Amino acid sequence: MCFPCCFTISTAEVGIIERCGKYNRLAQPGLGCIVCPYEQLVGKLSFRVQQLDVKVETKTLDNVFIVAVVSVQYQILRDSVFDAFYALTNPAQQITAHIYDVMRSQLPTLELDAVFEAKEDLALAVKNALTEVMSSYGYQILQALITDLDPDQRVKNAMNEINSSKRLKYAIAEKAEGDKILLVKGAEAEAESKYLSGVGVAKQRKAIIDGMRTSIAGFSEGVQGTSHKDIMDLLLLTQYFDTIQSVGGRKHCKTTFVPS
């Protein structure tokens, strides 16, 4: 006895119909009918982009174990639905196996630091290997991404310590260079200050000598019969009184100059 059976297929999906156990046709999105029990809707496939995340643990060239997370985005080819449904029992398992194969053949050839730098190359190697294999099964590999690289926690701590030591060394060198510049500039400033002070003292002494010369010449012309010694004694006496006045005018002064 035969009777019709209705079913629905969602958008972006396709149904596979078999008649008496043999592939018959594809059912497109919408309402469909089969003749039961001779025909059966044996499965549905989605054309949506799917993502598979795979964790791979392996070691690097410098014997550091690392866990890499590989994310593969794939999609069924519309003109290869028959192969996608009948060729593979579990496509995710097939993709996972090839990811393990590629990653465990590539990572042991790289040191840990080089692994982080070669993420793009590793992702491209995974994508090329999967594209070559999965295209014959009706699957298109859209993208392969290395989303995480996670070495052992002790290794991460050691890497952080190395980085911290490098930065500390750089900071100490920069501080020493700064101190050196300060010392050099301070020495230059002190030398310049002493030079200017010497120039000032020299000019002061020259001015004093010039003043004394002018005073002696003027006194000799104004007072007849005086010798140079008399004039010098008078100038020194004037300087003596000025000194006593200056010292005596200061607070808490207890010094007295008495001529011998």
mmCIF file of C-alpha atoms in Angstrom:
data_model
loop_
_atom_site.group_PDB
_atom_site.id
_atom_site.type_symbol
_atom_site.label_atom_id
_atom_site.label_comp_id
_atom_site.label_asym_id
_atom_site.label_seq_id
_atom_site.Cartn_x
_atom_site.Cartn_y
_atom_site.Cartn_z
ATOM 1 C CA MET A 1 0.000 0.000 0.000
ATOM 2 C CA CYS A 2 1.438 3.414 -1.004
ATOM 3 C CA PHE A 3 0.516 6.794 0.438
ATOM 4 C CA PRO A 4 2.067 10.291 0.124
ATOM 5 C CA CYS A 5 4.070 11.831 2.963
ATOM 6 C CA CYS A 6 4.835 15.533 3.202
ATOM 7 C CA PHE A 7 7.933 17.188 4.619
ATOM 8 C CA THR A 8 9.613 20.613 4.672
ATOM 9 C CA ILE A 9 13.168 21.705 3.940
ATOM 10 C CA SER A 10 14.478 24.950 5.476
ATOM 11 C CA THR A 11 16.221 27.696 3.551
ATOM 12 C CA ALA A 12 19.956 27.060 2.937
ATOM 13 C CA GLU A 13 19.374 23.309 3.298
ATOM 14 C CA VAL A 14 18.856 20.427 0.903
ATOM 15 C CA GLY A 15 17.228 17.036 1.479
ATOM 16 C CA ILE A 16 18.427 13.670 0.151
ATOM 17 C CA ILE A 17 15.710 11.279 -1.003
ATOM 18 C CA GLU A 18 16.243 7.563 -1.613
ATOM 19 C CA ARG A 19 13.926 5.165 -3.385
ATOM 20 C CA CYS A 20 14.117 1.558 -2.234
ATOM 21 C CA GLY A 21 17.497 2.288 -0.610
ATOM 22 C CA LYS A 22 19.018 3.942 -3.678
ATOM 23 C CA TYR A 23 19.723 7.621 -4.163
ATOM 24 C CA ASN A 24 16.936 9.207 -6.208
ATOM 25 C CA ARG A 25 16.935 12.993 -6.027
ATOM 26 C CA LEU A 26 17.475 16.133 -3.973
ATOM 27 C CA ALA A 27 14.690 18.012 -2.209
ATOM 28 C CA GLN A 28 14.949 21.800 -2.394
ATOM 29 C CA PRO A 29 13.798 24.234 0.354
ATOM 30 C CA GLY A 30 10.040 24.346 0.910
ATOM 31 C CA LEU A 31 7.279 21.722 1.040
ATOM 32 C CA GLY A 32 7.979 18.340 -0.524
ATOM 33 C CA CYS A 33 6.318 14.950 -0.936
ATOM 34 C CA ILE A 34 7.546 11.367 -1.075
ATOM 35 C CA VAL A 35 5.758 8.091 -1.751
ATOM 36 C CA CYS A 36 5.910 5.982 1.374
ATOM 37 C CA PRO A 37 7.193 3.395 1.970
ATOM 38 C CA TYR A 38 9.155 3.243 -1.280
ATOM 39 C CA GLU A 39 10.793 6.641 -0.809
ATOM 40 C CA GLN A 40 12.491 8.049 2.244
ATOM 41 C CA LEU A 41 13.997 11.385 3.238
ATOM 42 C CA VAL A 42 17.285 9.977 4.549
ATOM 43 C CA GLY A 43 19.004 13.187 5.508
ATOM 44 C CA LYS A 44 19.529 16.918 5.211
ATOM 45 C CA LEU A 45 22.623 18.968 4.533
ATOM 46 C CA SER A 46 23.157 22.651 5.320
ATOM 47 C CA PHE A 47 24.860 25.119 3.009
ATOM 48 C CA ARG A 48 25.617 27.439 5.929
ATOM 49 C CA VAL A 49 29.235 28.121 6.851
ATOM 50 C CA GLN A 50 30.280 25.822 9.688
ATOM 51 C CA GLN A 51 33.199 26.121 12.079
ATOM 52 C CA LEU A 52 35.227 23.384 13.728
ATOM 53 C CA ASP A 53 37.609 24.168 16.605
ATOM 54 C CA VAL A 54 40.405 21.666 17.169
ATOM 55 C CA LYS A 55 42.950 21.620 20.015
ATOM 56 C CA VAL A 56 46.324 20.158 19.117
ATOM 57 C CA GLU A 57 49.006 19.445 21.702
ATOM 58 C CA THR A 58 52.540 18.920 20.448
ATOM 59 C CA LYS A 59 56.103 19.983 21.193
ATOM 60 C CA THR A 60 58.361 22.489 19.518
ATOM 61 C CA LEU A 61 61.950 22.155 18.328
ATOM 62 C CA ASP A 62 63.231 23.332 21.744
ATOM 63 C CA ASN A 63 61.132 20.650 23.515
ATOM 64 C CA VAL A 64 58.377 22.911 24.822
ATOM 65 C CA PHE A 65 54.891 21.436 24.828
ATOM 66 C CA ILE A 66 52.277 23.783 23.425
ATOM 67 C CA VAL A 67 48.515 23.611 22.842
ATOM 68 C CA ALA A 68 47.382 25.165 19.561
ATOM 69 C CA VAL A 69 43.728 25.900 18.807
ATOM 70 C CA VAL A 70 42.898 25.716 15.094
ATOM 71 C CA SER A 71 39.546 27.029 13.838
ATOM 72 C CA VAL A 72 38.450 25.810 10.393
ATOM 73 C CA GLN A 73 35.495 27.351 8.555
ATOM 74 C CA TYR A 74 34.037 25.146 5.830
ATOM 75 C CA GLN A 75 30.965 24.840 3.620
ATOM 76 C CA ILE A 76 29.321 22.202 1.410
ATOM 77 C CA LEU A 77 29.609 22.799 -2.335
ATOM 78 C CA ARG A 78 26.164 23.045 -3.922
ATOM 79 C CA ASP A 79 27.160 20.989 -6.929
ATOM 80 C CA SER A 80 28.723 18.236 -4.804
ATOM 81 C CA VAL A 81 25.922 17.393 -2.380
ATOM 82 C CA PHE A 82 25.977 13.698 -3.370
ATOM 83 C CA ASP A 83 29.685 13.391 -2.492
ATOM 84 C CA ALA A 84 29.304 15.383 0.712
ATOM 85 C CA PHE A 85 26.519 13.090 1.951
ATOM 86 C CA TYR A 86 27.707 9.677 0.797
ATOM 87 C CA ALA A 87 31.507 9.935 0.730
ATOM 88 C CA LEU A 88 32.105 10.702 4.415
ATOM 89 C CA THR A 89 30.469 9.302 7.526
ATOM 90 C CA ASN A 90 31.885 12.025 9.792
ATOM 91 C CA PRO A 91 33.418 15.042 7.984
ATOM 92 C CA ALA A 92 34.388 16.768 11.237
ATOM 93 C CA GLN A 93 36.486 13.782 12.251
ATOM 94 C CA GLN A 94 38.153 13.755 8.834
ATOM 95 C CA ILE A 95 39.017 17.463 9.101
ATOM 96 C CA THR A 96 40.325 16.974 12.651
ATOM 97 C CA ALA A 97 42.637 14.166 11.542
ATOM 98 C CA HIS A 98 44.207 16.286 8.810
ATOM 99 C CA ILE A 99 44.658 19.233 11.193
ATOM 100 C CA TYR A 100 46.525 16.959 13.622
ATOM 101 C CA ASP A 101 48.679 15.677 10.796
ATOM 102 C CA VAL A 102 49.698 19.119 9.563
ATOM 103 C CA MET A 103 50.264 20.735 12.962
ATOM 104 C CA ARG A 104 52.251 17.814 14.361
ATOM 105 C CA SER A 105 54.490 17.824 11.315
ATOM 106 C CA GLN A 106 55.069 21.608 11.255
ATOM 107 C CA LEU A 107 55.391 22.652 14.903
ATOM 108 C CA PRO A 108 58.278 20.296 15.836
ATOM 109 C CA THR A 109 60.429 22.062 13.212
ATOM 110 C CA LEU A 110 60.050 25.471 14.905
ATOM 111 C CA GLU A 111 61.274 26.880 18.195
ATOM 112 C CA LEU A 112 58.736 28.405 20.562
ATOM 113 C CA ASP A 113 59.436 32.031 19.622
ATOM 114 C CA ALA A 114 59.280 31.159 15.919
ATOM 115 C CA VAL A 115 55.887 29.455 16.381
ATOM 116 C CA PHE A 116 54.246 32.737 17.386
ATOM 117 C CA GLU A 117 55.827 34.474 14.406
ATOM 118 C CA ALA A 118 54.736 31.727 11.970
ATOM 119 C CA LYS A 119 51.020 31.657 12.806
ATOM 120 C CA GLU A 120 50.018 32.826 9.337
ATOM 121 C CA ASP A 121 52.247 30.247 7.644
ATOM 122 C CA LEU A 122 50.849 27.452 9.813
ATOM 123 C CA ALA A 123 47.264 28.503 9.102
ATOM 124 C CA LEU A 124 47.982 28.600 5.373
ATOM 125 C CA ALA A 125 49.541 25.121 5.491
ATOM 126 C CA VAL A 126 46.437 23.755 7.245
ATOM 127 C CA LYS A 127 44.105 25.402 4.742
ATOM 128 C CA ASN A 128 46.025 24.112 1.710
ATOM 129 C CA ALA A 129 46.153 20.558 3.047
ATOM 130 C CA LEU A 130 42.437 20.505 3.885
ATOM 131 C CA THR A 131 41.447 22.111 0.564
ATOM 132 C CA GLU A 132 43.347 19.467 -1.371
ATOM 133 C CA VAL A 133 41.658 16.610 0.480
ATOM 134 C CA MET A 134 38.164 17.864 1.291
ATOM 135 C CA SER A 135 37.342 19.316 -2.147
ATOM 136 C CA SER A 136 37.056 15.765 -3.504
ATOM 137 C CA TYR A 137 34.411 15.068 -0.842
ATOM 138 C CA GLY A 138 32.284 18.101 -1.723
ATOM 139 C CA TYR A 139 33.546 20.457 1.003
ATOM 140 C CA GLN A 140 35.036 23.902 0.505
ATOM 141 C CA ILE A 141 37.560 25.161 3.090
ATOM 142 C CA LEU A 142 36.926 28.887 3.487
ATOM 143 C CA GLN A 143 39.418 29.750 6.200
ATOM 144 C CA ALA A 144 41.838 28.190 8.663
ATOM 145 C CA LEU A 145 42.896 30.244 11.682
ATOM 146 C CA ILE A 146 45.353 29.671 14.520
ATOM 147 C CA THR A 147 43.262 31.272 17.259
ATOM 148 C CA ASP A 148 45.388 30.377 20.285
ATOM 149 C CA LEU A 149 48.888 29.215 21.168
ATOM 150 C CA ASP A 150 49.193 28.222 24.804
ATOM 151 C CA PRO A 151 52.500 26.883 26.179
ATOM 152 C CA ASP A 152 52.876 25.489 29.677
ATOM 153 C CA GLN A 153 52.328 28.043 32.464
ATOM 154 C CA ARG A 154 55.886 27.632 33.741
ATOM 155 C CA VAL A 155 57.202 28.405 30.268
ATOM 156 C CA LYS A 156 55.029 31.535 30.096
ATOM 157 C CA ASN A 157 56.325 32.646 33.489
ATOM 158 C CA ALA A 158 59.906 32.120 32.325
ATOM 159 C CA MET A 159 59.256 34.115 29.130
ATOM 160 C CA ASN A 160 57.776 36.945 31.193
ATOM 161 C CA GLU A 161 60.826 36.918 33.468
ATOM 162 C CA ILE A 162 63.156 37.105 30.460
ATOM 163 C CA ASN A 163 61.191 40.007 29.028
ATOM 164 C CA SER A 164 61.126 41.745 32.387
ATOM 165 C CA SER A 165 64.900 41.319 32.793
ATOM 166 C CA LYS A 166 65.537 42.751 29.325
ATOM 167 C CA ARG A 167 63.377 45.777 30.054
ATOM 168 C CA LEU A 168 65.028 46.278 33.462
ATOM 169 C CA LYS A 169 68.469 46.092 31.844
ATOM 170 C CA TYR A 170 67.418 48.659 29.261
ATOM 171 C CA ALA A 171 65.988 50.924 31.980
ATOM 172 C CA ILE A 172 69.221 50.734 34.033
ATOM 173 C CA ALA A 173 71.303 51.548 30.949
ATOM 174 C CA GLU A 174 69.084 54.529 30.139
ATOM 175 C CA LYS A 175 69.242 55.759 33.739
ATOM 176 C CA ALA A 176 73.044 55.460 33.747
ATOM 177 C CA GLU A 177 73.209 57.377 30.481
ATOM 178 C CA GLY A 178 70.982 60.068 31.985
ATOM 179 C CA ASP A 179 73.193 60.322 35.096
ATOM 180 C CA LYS A 180 76.266 60.564 32.855
ATOM 181 C CA ILE A 181 74.717 63.428 30.904
ATOM 182 C CA LEU A 182 73.834 65.217 34.158
ATOM 183 C CA LEU A 183 77.405 64.834 35.464
ATOM 184 C CA VAL A 184 78.928 66.019 32.186
ATOM 185 C CA LYS A 185 76.606 69.005 31.980
ATOM 186 C CA GLY A 186 77.229 69.788 35.649
ATOM 187 C CA ALA A 187 80.999 69.674 35.104
ATOM 188 C CA GLU A 188 80.688 71.871 32.029
ATOM 189 C CA ALA A 189 78.531 74.330 33.969
ATOM 190 C CA GLU A 190 81.003 74.392 36.881
ATOM 191 C CA ALA A 191 83.929 74.965 34.513
ATOM 192 C CA GLU A 192 82.060 77.767 32.773
ATOM 193 C CA SER A 193 81.145 79.279 36.159
ATOM 194 C CA LYS A 194 84.765 79.205 37.352
ATOM 195 C CA TYR A 195 85.950 80.686 34.075
ATOM 196 C CA LEU A 196 83.482 83.541 34.306
ATOM 197 C CA SER A 197 84.337 84.041 37.987
ATOM 198 C CA GLY A 198 88.039 84.280 37.094
ATOM 199 C CA VAL A 199 87.281 86.734 34.332
ATOM 200 C CA GLY A 200 85.270 88.805 36.820
ATOM 201 C CA VAL A 201 88.054 88.775 39.428
ATOM 202 C CA ALA A 202 90.616 89.717 36.790
ATOM 203 C CA LYS A 203 88.464 92.618 35.615
ATOM 204 C CA GLN A 204 87.904 93.682 39.232
ATOM 205 C CA ARG A 205 91.623 93.720 39.975
ATOM 206 C CA LYS A 206 92.347 95.581 36.771
ATOM 207 C CA ALA A 207 89.715 98.157 37.712
ATOM 208 C CA ILE A 208 91.258 98.554 41.188
ATOM 209 C CA ILE A 209 94.741 98.989 39.740
ATOM 210 C CA ASP A 210 93.468 101.496 37.189
ATOM 211 C CA GLY A 211 91.638 103.387 39.939
ATOM 212 C CA MET A 212 94.698 103.457 42.177
ATOM 213 C CA ARG A 213 96.851 104.626 39.273
ATOM 214 C CA THR A 214 94.399 107.451 38.560
ATOM 215 C CA SER A 215 94.189 108.386 42.254
ATOM 216 C CA ILE A 216 97.985 108.468 42.630
ATOM 217 C CA ALA A 217 98.408 110.554 39.507
ATOM 218 C CA GLY A 218 95.677 112.994 40.612
ATOM 219 C CA PHE A 219 97.030 113.291 44.159
ATOM 220 C CA SER A 220 100.561 113.901 42.922
ATOM 221 C CA GLU A 221 99.407 116.721 40.715
ATOM 222 C CA GLY A 222 97.187 118.294 43.417
ATOM 223 C CA VAL A 223 99.653 118.088 46.350
ATOM 224 C CA GLN A 224 103.193 119.143 45.547
ATOM 225 C CA GLY A 225 106.118 117.496 47.296
ATOM 226 C CA THR A 226 104.412 114.140 48.054
ATOM 227 C CA SER A 227 106.120 110.907 47.158
ATOM 228 C CA HIS A 228 104.539 107.774 45.782
ATOM 229 C CA LYS A 229 105.087 106.047 49.146
ATOM 230 C CA ASP A 230 103.138 108.750 50.987
ATOM 231 C CA ILE A 231 100.262 108.349 48.580
ATOM 232 C CA MET A 232 100.236 104.507 48.931
ATOM 233 C CA ASP A 233 100.270 104.815 52.745
ATOM 234 C CA LEU A 234 97.295 107.163 52.579
ATOM 235 C CA LEU A 235 95.351 104.785 50.292
ATOM 236 C CA LEU A 236 96.083 101.795 52.521
ATOM 237 C CA LEU A 237 94.947 103.733 55.568
ATOM 238 C CA THR A 238 91.705 104.612 53.809
ATOM 239 C CA GLN A 239 91.175 100.914 52.931
ATOM 240 C CA TYR A 240 91.915 100.019 56.575
ATOM 241 C CA PHE A 241 89.210 102.341 57.902
ATOM 242 C CA ASP A 242 86.735 101.067 55.315
ATOM 243 C CA THR A 243 87.453 97.494 56.405
ATOM 244 C CA ILE A 244 86.936 98.307 60.104
ATOM 245 C CA GLN A 245 83.670 100.061 59.292
ATOM 246 C CA SER A 246 82.454 97.099 57.217
ATOM 247 C CA VAL A 247 83.354 94.499 59.850
ATOM 248 C CA GLY A 248 81.987 96.537 62.732
ATOM 249 C CA GLY A 249 78.662 97.049 61.016
ATOM 250 C CA ARG A 250 77.870 93.318 60.961
ATOM 251 C CA LYS A 251 75.779 91.629 63.650
ATOM 252 C CA HIS A 252 77.514 89.711 66.459
ATOM 253 C CA CYS A 253 80.881 91.111 65.386
ATOM 254 C CA LYS A 254 83.537 90.847 68.091
ATOM 255 C CA THR A 255 86.654 91.415 66.011
ATOM 256 C CA THR A 256 88.776 94.509 66.453
ATOM 257 C CA PHE A 257 91.739 95.457 64.229
ATOM 258 C CA VAL A 258 94.520 97.212 66.140
ATOM 259 C CA PRO A 259 97.475 98.670 64.141
ATOM 260 C CA SER A 260 100.892 97.437 65.272
#
